[in-house]
XYZ file of C-alpha atoms in Angstrom:
530
model
C 148.597 98.439 123.239
C 146.731 99.941 126.185
C 143.269 98.549 126.789
C 140.430 100.381 125.109
C 137.329 98.531 126.341
C 134.553 100.627 127.678
C 133.586 100.845 131.325
C 129.985 101.159 132.416
C 130.620 101.761 136.107
C 130.302 105.002 137.956
C 130.591 105.786 141.682
C 127.844 106.770 144.105
C 127.383 106.792 147.845
C 125.088 104.387 149.632
C 121.840 105.682 151.006
C 121.236 106.248 154.663
C 118.399 107.476 156.837
C 118.925 110.709 158.704
C 120.923 110.387 161.914
C 119.202 111.887 164.933
C 122.507 113.204 166.230
C 124.501 115.815 164.245
C 127.648 114.889 166.131
C 127.684 111.340 164.837
C 126.842 111.363 161.100
C 126.584 108.035 159.329
C 129.602 107.039 157.286
C 128.795 106.423 153.655
C 130.615 104.346 151.105
C 130.714 104.346 147.340
C 129.020 101.759 145.178
C 129.139 101.396 141.381
C 126.203 102.856 139.446
C 125.362 102.184 135.776
C 122.438 102.373 133.417
C 120.975 99.260 131.792
C 123.376 97.742 129.299
C 121.134 98.228 126.303
C 120.420 101.845 127.163
C 124.073 102.511 127.821
C 125.032 101.149 124.454
C 122.434 103.317 122.714
C 123.580 106.375 124.640
C 127.231 105.700 123.897
C 126.421 105.513 120.175
C 124.420 108.704 120.136
C 126.868 110.565 122.365
C 129.619 110.187 119.776
C 127.715 112.684 117.655
C 128.441 116.355 118.151
C 125.533 117.034 120.442
C 127.432 118.081 123.526
C 125.022 119.617 126.091
C 125.269 123.290 126.798
C 127.643 124.233 129.563
C 126.152 124.463 133.077
C 126.617 127.523 135.286
C 130.223 128.052 136.373
C 130.420 128.105 140.158
C 133.582 129.306 141.873
C 136.410 126.817 141.600
C 136.709 125.708 145.224
C 136.853 122.330 146.890
C 133.692 120.876 148.412
C 132.821 117.700 150.243
C 130.486 115.012 148.903
C 127.226 114.068 150.477
C 125.270 110.905 150.840
C 123.542 109.609 147.740
C 120.835 107.142 146.707
C 120.865 103.458 147.456
C 122.760 101.373 144.939
C 120.620 101.016 141.803
C 120.858 98.138 139.367
C 124.414 97.884 138.092
C 125.058 95.430 135.272
C 128.603 94.954 134.191
C 131.303 95.823 136.685
C 130.045 95.808 140.274
C 133.333 96.477 142.009
C 132.744 98.612 145.118
C 135.252 101.249 146.104
C 134.703 103.081 149.406
C 134.794 106.805 149.035
C 135.082 109.135 152.004
C 132.061 111.337 152.233
C 131.185 114.249 154.472
C 127.754 114.339 156.156
C 125.077 116.286 154.384
C 124.454 119.797 155.605
C 122.219 119.996 158.663
C 119.036 121.946 159.154
C 120.573 124.631 161.329
C 117.213 125.706 162.767
C 117.078 122.512 164.850
C 119.291 119.765 166.216
C 119.836 118.075 162.854
C 118.871 118.135 159.237
C 115.642 116.273 158.649
C 117.000 114.570 155.618
C 116.083 111.279 153.979
C 117.924 108.938 151.630
C 117.920 110.360 148.109
C 117.277 108.998 144.645
C 116.161 110.619 141.442
C 116.035 110.902 137.731
C 115.560 113.307 134.835
C 112.852 114.147 132.396
C 114.042 111.929 129.537
C 116.966 112.240 127.160
C 116.866 115.895 126.138
C 119.955 116.643 128.222
C 118.384 119.307 130.435
C 117.280 119.111 134.025
C 113.504 119.355 134.232
C 111.761 122.567 135.123
C 110.344 122.713 138.650
C 106.612 122.148 138.904
C 104.178 123.027 141.646
C 104.261 120.525 144.485
C 101.002 118.746 145.156
C 99.364 119.070 148.584
C 99.441 115.675 150.296
C 97.589 114.603 153.403
C 100.682 115.468 155.412
C 100.362 119.106 154.305
C 96.828 119.290 155.754
C 97.854 118.122 159.219
C 95.996 120.091 161.911
C 99.303 121.407 163.281
C 100.962 121.743 159.882
C 101.540 124.991 158.013
C 98.248 124.966 156.100
C 97.857 125.289 152.307
C 101.063 125.796 150.334
C 101.765 128.854 148.279
C 102.884 128.530 144.647
C 106.539 127.614 143.987
C 109.064 130.445 143.642
C 106.855 132.817 145.619
C 109.878 134.418 147.186
C 108.807 137.694 148.865
C 112.352 139.095 149.135
C 115.963 137.857 149.344
C 116.833 136.021 152.521
C 120.127 134.790 153.959
C 121.093 131.112 153.443
C 119.907 130.191 156.968
C 116.490 131.660 156.218
C 116.989 134.886 158.153
C 115.203 137.936 156.797
C 117.752 140.180 158.455
C 120.864 139.999 160.619
C 121.659 142.253 163.530
C 124.652 142.981 165.768
C 125.516 145.558 168.373
C 128.324 147.570 169.893
C 128.351 149.470 173.147
C 126.602 152.471 171.617
C 124.547 151.238 168.643
C 122.616 148.368 167.035
C 123.299 147.541 163.395
C 120.736 145.762 161.207
C 121.376 144.468 157.694
C 118.911 142.982 155.233
C 119.369 141.963 151.631
C 117.595 143.828 148.868
C 117.555 143.525 145.112
C 120.057 145.694 143.238
C 117.381 147.917 141.723
C 116.086 149.127 145.117
C 116.572 152.890 145.636
C 116.459 155.043 148.760
C 113.106 156.326 147.637
C 111.750 152.765 147.788
C 112.476 152.476 151.505
C 109.904 153.695 154.001
C 111.224 153.985 157.568
C 108.827 154.912 160.380
C 110.149 155.510 163.907
C 108.030 156.639 166.820
C 110.362 158.262 169.355
C 107.821 158.310 172.157
C 106.889 154.601 171.862
C 110.167 153.192 170.504
C 108.382 151.559 167.578
C 110.125 150.967 164.292
C 108.951 149.707 160.928
C 110.809 149.407 157.643
C 109.046 148.597 154.369
C 110.400 148.379 150.858
C 108.169 149.341 147.972
C 106.519 146.415 146.186
C 106.828 144.017 149.165
C 103.708 142.810 150.939
C 105.160 142.773 154.475
C 107.438 144.996 156.482
C 111.055 143.857 156.682
C 111.187 145.181 160.254
C 108.294 145.924 162.546
C 108.074 146.026 166.316
C 108.787 147.807 169.591
C 112.550 148.174 170.122
C 113.952 146.357 173.133
C 115.480 149.507 174.703
C 115.230 153.278 174.318
C 116.990 154.940 171.430
C 119.352 157.920 171.871
C 118.188 160.925 169.817
C 120.739 163.050 167.971
C 122.407 165.739 170.135
C 121.092 168.604 167.991
C 117.453 167.735 168.613
C 115.503 169.637 171.218
C 112.501 168.267 173.101
C 109.981 169.614 170.580
C 111.828 167.897 167.731
C 111.915 164.611 169.607
C 108.228 164.775 170.510
C 107.334 165.588 166.899
C 109.449 162.729 165.674
C 111.470 164.940 163.291
C 114.941 163.864 162.200
C 114.630 160.327 163.524
C 117.820 158.972 165.052
C 117.494 155.674 163.199
C 119.258 156.162 159.914
C 119.693 153.787 156.969
C 121.817 153.463 153.881
C 122.017 151.195 150.856
C 125.398 149.559 150.484
C 127.012 147.488 147.756
C 128.225 144.084 148.849
C 131.533 142.483 147.940
C 131.114 140.242 144.929
C 129.500 136.970 145.939
C 130.334 135.376 142.602
C 133.620 136.413 140.981
C 133.259 138.099 137.604
C 129.447 138.127 137.842
C 126.813 140.726 138.627
C 126.028 140.805 142.314
C 122.391 139.808 142.815
C 122.031 141.722 146.108
C 122.654 144.987 147.855
C 122.287 145.473 151.583
C 120.028 147.864 153.446
C 121.896 148.926 156.599
C 120.263 150.534 159.632
C 122.073 152.129 162.578
C 120.142 152.461 165.830
C 121.921 154.456 168.602
C 121.457 153.167 172.159
C 120.347 155.553 174.862
C 122.005 153.439 177.553
C 125.513 152.933 176.318
C 127.067 149.592 177.180
C 123.732 147.911 177.811
C 123.344 144.776 175.681
C 120.103 144.145 173.854
C 119.093 140.440 173.981
C 116.676 141.003 171.096
C 116.002 143.707 168.570
C 112.306 143.973 169.540
C 110.629 143.314 172.905
C 107.168 142.986 171.368
C 104.776 144.027 168.643
C 103.363 147.459 167.954
C 99.589 146.992 168.332
C 99.788 143.548 169.995
C 102.381 141.089 171.180
C 102.343 139.310 167.801
C 102.349 142.501 165.690
C 105.957 142.030 164.560
C 107.564 141.174 161.248
C 107.770 137.378 160.762
C 111.516 137.048 161.431
C 111.383 139.130 164.590
C 108.488 136.951 165.756
C 110.701 133.909 165.085
C 113.534 135.367 167.125
C 111.191 136.207 169.974
C 109.692 132.705 169.952
C 113.165 131.141 169.872
C 114.272 133.210 172.870
C 111.093 132.344 174.760
C 111.581 128.615 174.058
C 115.241 128.679 175.118
C 114.309 130.392 178.330
C 111.579 127.810 179.042
C 114.012 124.933 178.427
C 116.596 126.441 180.762
C 114.075 127.049 183.541
C 112.639 123.537 183.287
C 116.087 121.938 183.228
C 117.003 123.802 186.422
C 113.770 122.882 188.215
C 113.593 119.301 186.891
C 109.914 119.711 186.298
C 107.601 120.961 183.611
C 106.106 119.672 180.377
C 109.326 118.729 178.597
C 111.065 117.129 181.566
C 107.910 115.390 182.746
C 107.139 113.872 179.365
C 110.686 112.463 179.078
C 110.631 110.961 182.590
C 107.289 109.290 182.085
C 108.162 108.054 178.604
C 104.885 109.476 177.281
C 104.382 109.406 173.518
C 101.614 111.998 173.615
C 102.369 115.514 172.386
C 102.957 118.030 175.136
C 100.414 120.863 175.153
C 101.536 123.653 172.788
C 103.521 126.241 174.662
C 103.415 129.949 173.985
C 106.745 129.558 172.178
C 105.336 126.885 169.854
C 102.253 129.000 169.134
C 104.388 132.033 168.315
C 106.798 129.911 166.227
C 103.906 128.529 164.171
C 102.459 132.011 163.733
C 105.870 133.181 162.470
C 106.071 130.244 160.072
C 102.638 130.892 158.659
C 103.472 134.594 158.321
C 106.433 133.700 156.080
C 109.484 133.300 158.314
C 111.670 130.739 156.576
C 113.792 130.372 159.732
C 110.676 129.501 161.755
C 109.559 127.007 159.096
C 112.917 125.264 159.247
C 112.893 125.257 163.062
C 109.421 123.734 163.185
C 110.402 121.117 160.578
C 113.396 120.032 162.678
C 111.275 119.965 165.861
C 108.671 117.658 164.282
C 111.356 115.494 162.725
C 112.892 114.774 166.130
C 109.959 114.904 168.499
C 109.905 115.643 172.196
C 111.155 112.216 173.294
C 114.588 112.833 171.828
C 116.874 113.156 174.894
C 118.489 116.444 175.870
C 117.051 118.503 173.005
C 114.177 120.402 174.600
C 111.918 119.633 171.624
C 108.422 120.925 172.523
C 106.335 118.851 170.068
C 105.721 115.176 169.337
C 107.512 113.528 166.399
C 105.498 113.708 163.181
C 107.366 113.116 159.902
C 104.466 114.306 157.812
C 104.244 117.659 159.527
C 108.045 117.981 159.356
C 107.893 117.519 155.553
C 105.027 120.002 155.301
C 107.067 122.738 157.014
C 110.167 121.896 154.973
C 108.002 122.109 151.851
C 106.744 125.517 152.870
C 110.344 126.746 153.290
C 111.308 125.153 149.963
C 108.407 126.906 148.202
C 109.778 130.183 149.618
C 113.101 129.505 147.911
C 115.282 128.068 150.685
C 117.906 125.846 149.028
C 118.457 123.672 152.083
C 114.715 122.945 152.378
C 114.584 122.088 148.647
C 117.340 119.539 149.201
C 115.490 117.903 152.093
C 112.197 117.718 150.174
C 114.057 116.290 147.180
C 115.528 113.587 149.413
C 112.146 112.648 150.836
C 110.576 112.230 147.391
C 113.527 110.274 146.098
C 113.523 107.810 148.965
C 109.755 107.624 149.480
C 109.891 108.680 153.151
C 107.823 111.078 155.256
C 104.586 109.905 153.632
C 105.788 110.511 150.077
C 105.650 107.984 147.274
C 109.005 107.319 145.657
C 109.157 109.756 142.738
C 112.426 110.586 141.016
C 110.535 113.044 138.839
C 109.373 115.051 141.846
C 112.840 114.742 143.410
C 114.501 116.120 140.276
C 112.035 118.998 140.154
C 113.031 119.987 143.689
C 116.717 119.568 142.847
C 116.335 121.977 139.962
C 114.355 124.389 142.149
C 117.150 124.232 144.693
C 119.641 125.414 142.113
C 117.276 128.048 140.711
C 116.878 129.493 144.209
C 120.650 130.092 144.229
C 120.541 132.318 141.140
C 121.301 129.493 138.744
C 123.641 127.887 141.227
C 126.311 130.566 141.259
C 125.390 132.194 144.545
C 124.572 128.862 146.119
C 127.933 127.401 145.085
C 129.697 130.355 146.663
C 127.688 130.550 149.912
C 126.591 126.929 150.434
C 129.262 124.868 148.712
C 128.669 121.581 150.518
C 124.904 121.762 149.900
C 125.417 122.661 146.228
C 127.680 119.692 145.708
C 125.200 117.369 147.425
C 122.341 118.514 145.204
C 124.297 118.370 141.938
C 125.895 115.013 142.711
C 122.611 113.389 143.682
C 120.844 114.824 140.703
C 123.512 113.296 138.450
C 122.994 109.906 140.058
C 119.249 110.180 139.618
C 119.678 111.007 135.936
C 122.073 108.088 135.512
C 119.671 105.608 137.088
C 116.342 106.776 135.611
C 112.986 105.288 136.384
C 110.475 106.144 139.119
C 108.508 108.442 136.823
C 111.356 109.675 134.603
C 111.763 107.022 131.991
C 115.119 106.009 130.598
C 118.502 106.987 132.063
C 119.707 110.366 130.815
C 123.517 110.554 130.739
C 123.428 113.997 129.109
C 121.569 115.465 132.095
C 123.788 113.490 134.492
C 126.895 115.001 132.869
C 125.479 118.530 133.214
C 124.951 118.108 136.951
C 128.299 116.398 137.562
C 130.087 119.169 135.651
C 128.700 121.547 138.321
C 129.922 119.525 141.295
C 133.194 118.477 139.594
C 134.127 122.156 139.146
C 133.919 122.436 142.941
C 136.436 119.603 143.310
C 133.996 116.810 144.253
C 135.987 113.593 143.846
C 133.205 111.202 142.944
C 131.707 113.625 140.426
C 135.118 113.916 138.762
C 135.513 110.118 138.724
C 132.040 109.501 137.264
C 132.363 112.285 134.725
C 135.718 110.874 133.651
C 134.046 107.517 132.902
C 131.466 109.343 130.801
C 134.159 111.174 128.793
C 136.151 107.993 128.168
C 133.073 106.057 127.019
C 131.233 108.843 125.245
C 128.181 108.725 127.525
C 126.198 111.937 126.945
C 129.119 113.640 125.185
C 131.724 113.007 122.471
C 134.565 110.705 123.518
C 137.453 112.635 125.067
C 139.994 110.251 126.578
C 142.355 113.048 127.649
C 139.666 114.855 129.593
C 138.327 111.609 131.031
C 141.717 110.463 132.336
C 142.368 113.909 133.745
C 139.092 113.858 135.712
C 139.641 110.330 137.002
C 143.120 111.270 138.153
C 141.658 114.315 139.915
C 139.068 112.196 141.690
C 141.556 109.492 142.773
C 144.024 112.130 143.988
C 141.343 113.585 146.266
C 139.927 110.208 147.418
C 142.483 107.430 146.772
C 140.004 104.722 147.755
C 138.039 105.418 144.561
C 140.750 103.629 142.633
C 141.045 103.331 138.888
C 138.199 101.913 136.727
C 138.640 98.293 135.599
C 140.157 99.056 132.172
C 142.760 101.387 133.706
C 143.796 99.216 136.615
C 147.495 98.437 136.757
C 148.488 101.402 134.574
C 151.056 103.753 136.053
C 151.330 107.455 135.213
C 153.515 106.783 132.178
C 151.010 104.204 130.872
C 148.164 106.638 131.306
C 150.066 109.340 129.481
C 150.771 106.906 126.655
C 147.071 106.005 126.502
C 146.114 109.627 126.219
C 148.669 110.305 123.502
C 147.535 107.233 121.595
C 143.888 108.386 121.776
C 144.887 111.853 120.565
C 146.700 110.339 117.604
C 143.685 108.234 116.663
C 141.458 111.276 116.854
C 143.880 113.298 114.789
C 144.018 110.596 112.150
C 140.248 110.480 111.979
C 140.038 106.911 113.281
C 137.693 107.752 116.145
């Protein structure tokens, strides 16, 4: 008769500190994870009842790569280690690398639901003199942004500039206020109900007026050449309501064929009187130009500090000042850029980082971006709280709150799973591991919550989530026993990552043996013996 003993081992990745170089991510390996034996026995007994947790959101069924996970927690029982290939976690694309820390975590008990995000507390790091200042309340998202934090995207052809920005589906044409001054080339776009302009500044080049306008019309500003429309997007999530529309602007160039390096060359009433994202783009361009000029001359603040080996912060440049102003004004992209700068520091070779390394300030800017609803920033803040880095105390409770907020920011995970698959898998997988381990402010292990998170990442084809979830199904951890489903998930995980191997009680069984085991379990269930 096939073996029927229960396994208490699940797979996780080993923890690792962030690598300073995105081109050489640390390789991670899988280690077994299990709850305490007594707790696991109690959970297994209760899970046999018909209290299956409600189904998690259903992300698109596509493959995704795993990410690094917490350090190996206590693992009674089987401690066999199986290496599992893992992709590096997503990087903070506003800088040279993601400012990520090793993760950990937990859940809010044994009610089977991920905890609700709570307001982050302001630590000493958040009050750093060069930090972002006081934090705004969580979920204070002024308007939809793109996954990289951009408030708008722009492109150009020989004869026009095209700008797109996301809006909510209930926004109408009458909600959009577009003001264009032909004489001064100033443009502002505001959407009703929003505190700030989406676009505001002085266009980089002159705009071509429509052919039918005469001089009087142009001087009076009638029939502005900048036109906009509201467009429906292709479905982000199949068979689900699209959470966004797009506001599209077309700006005709007066000088055809002349490329615009930026959308705006400055502010309207002052150099800084731009919308936050345009200020970020201007600061980025200014910084890049400074780095190029200094690298060519071999002199200047950045080059000099690296040659001398100084650990002091270089004096803030105009680009840094503008970048910080953009971050404080609400540019998520600027907040992520500043966080990456402070994570690396100006002594990192060949990066052109204009500030000194300060992990506390880095976390403060990442927290500001996370509060604004950026999923990537939520993941980074979660990792810092789980590992107790960047001036944080180790708190799985805080880490799980940020994990849940990360998923909430992606419209329940559906949009995030479609647009940021690797990041979504990393968050769901780590959250499942945190729930499995428990502790650090969360109490007992919570296999019900772990199963909910792993269902999310397993549906995206994550091998280790499938393997761990299969163990839960076979043993009835957090759900009724379902040997057929458990074996199917374990097979899926092993097929994707063969090094995972079979759990101890299934070792040595070939496909025919596994099929026989499943059929035998089905017969027992049918006969009412389970």
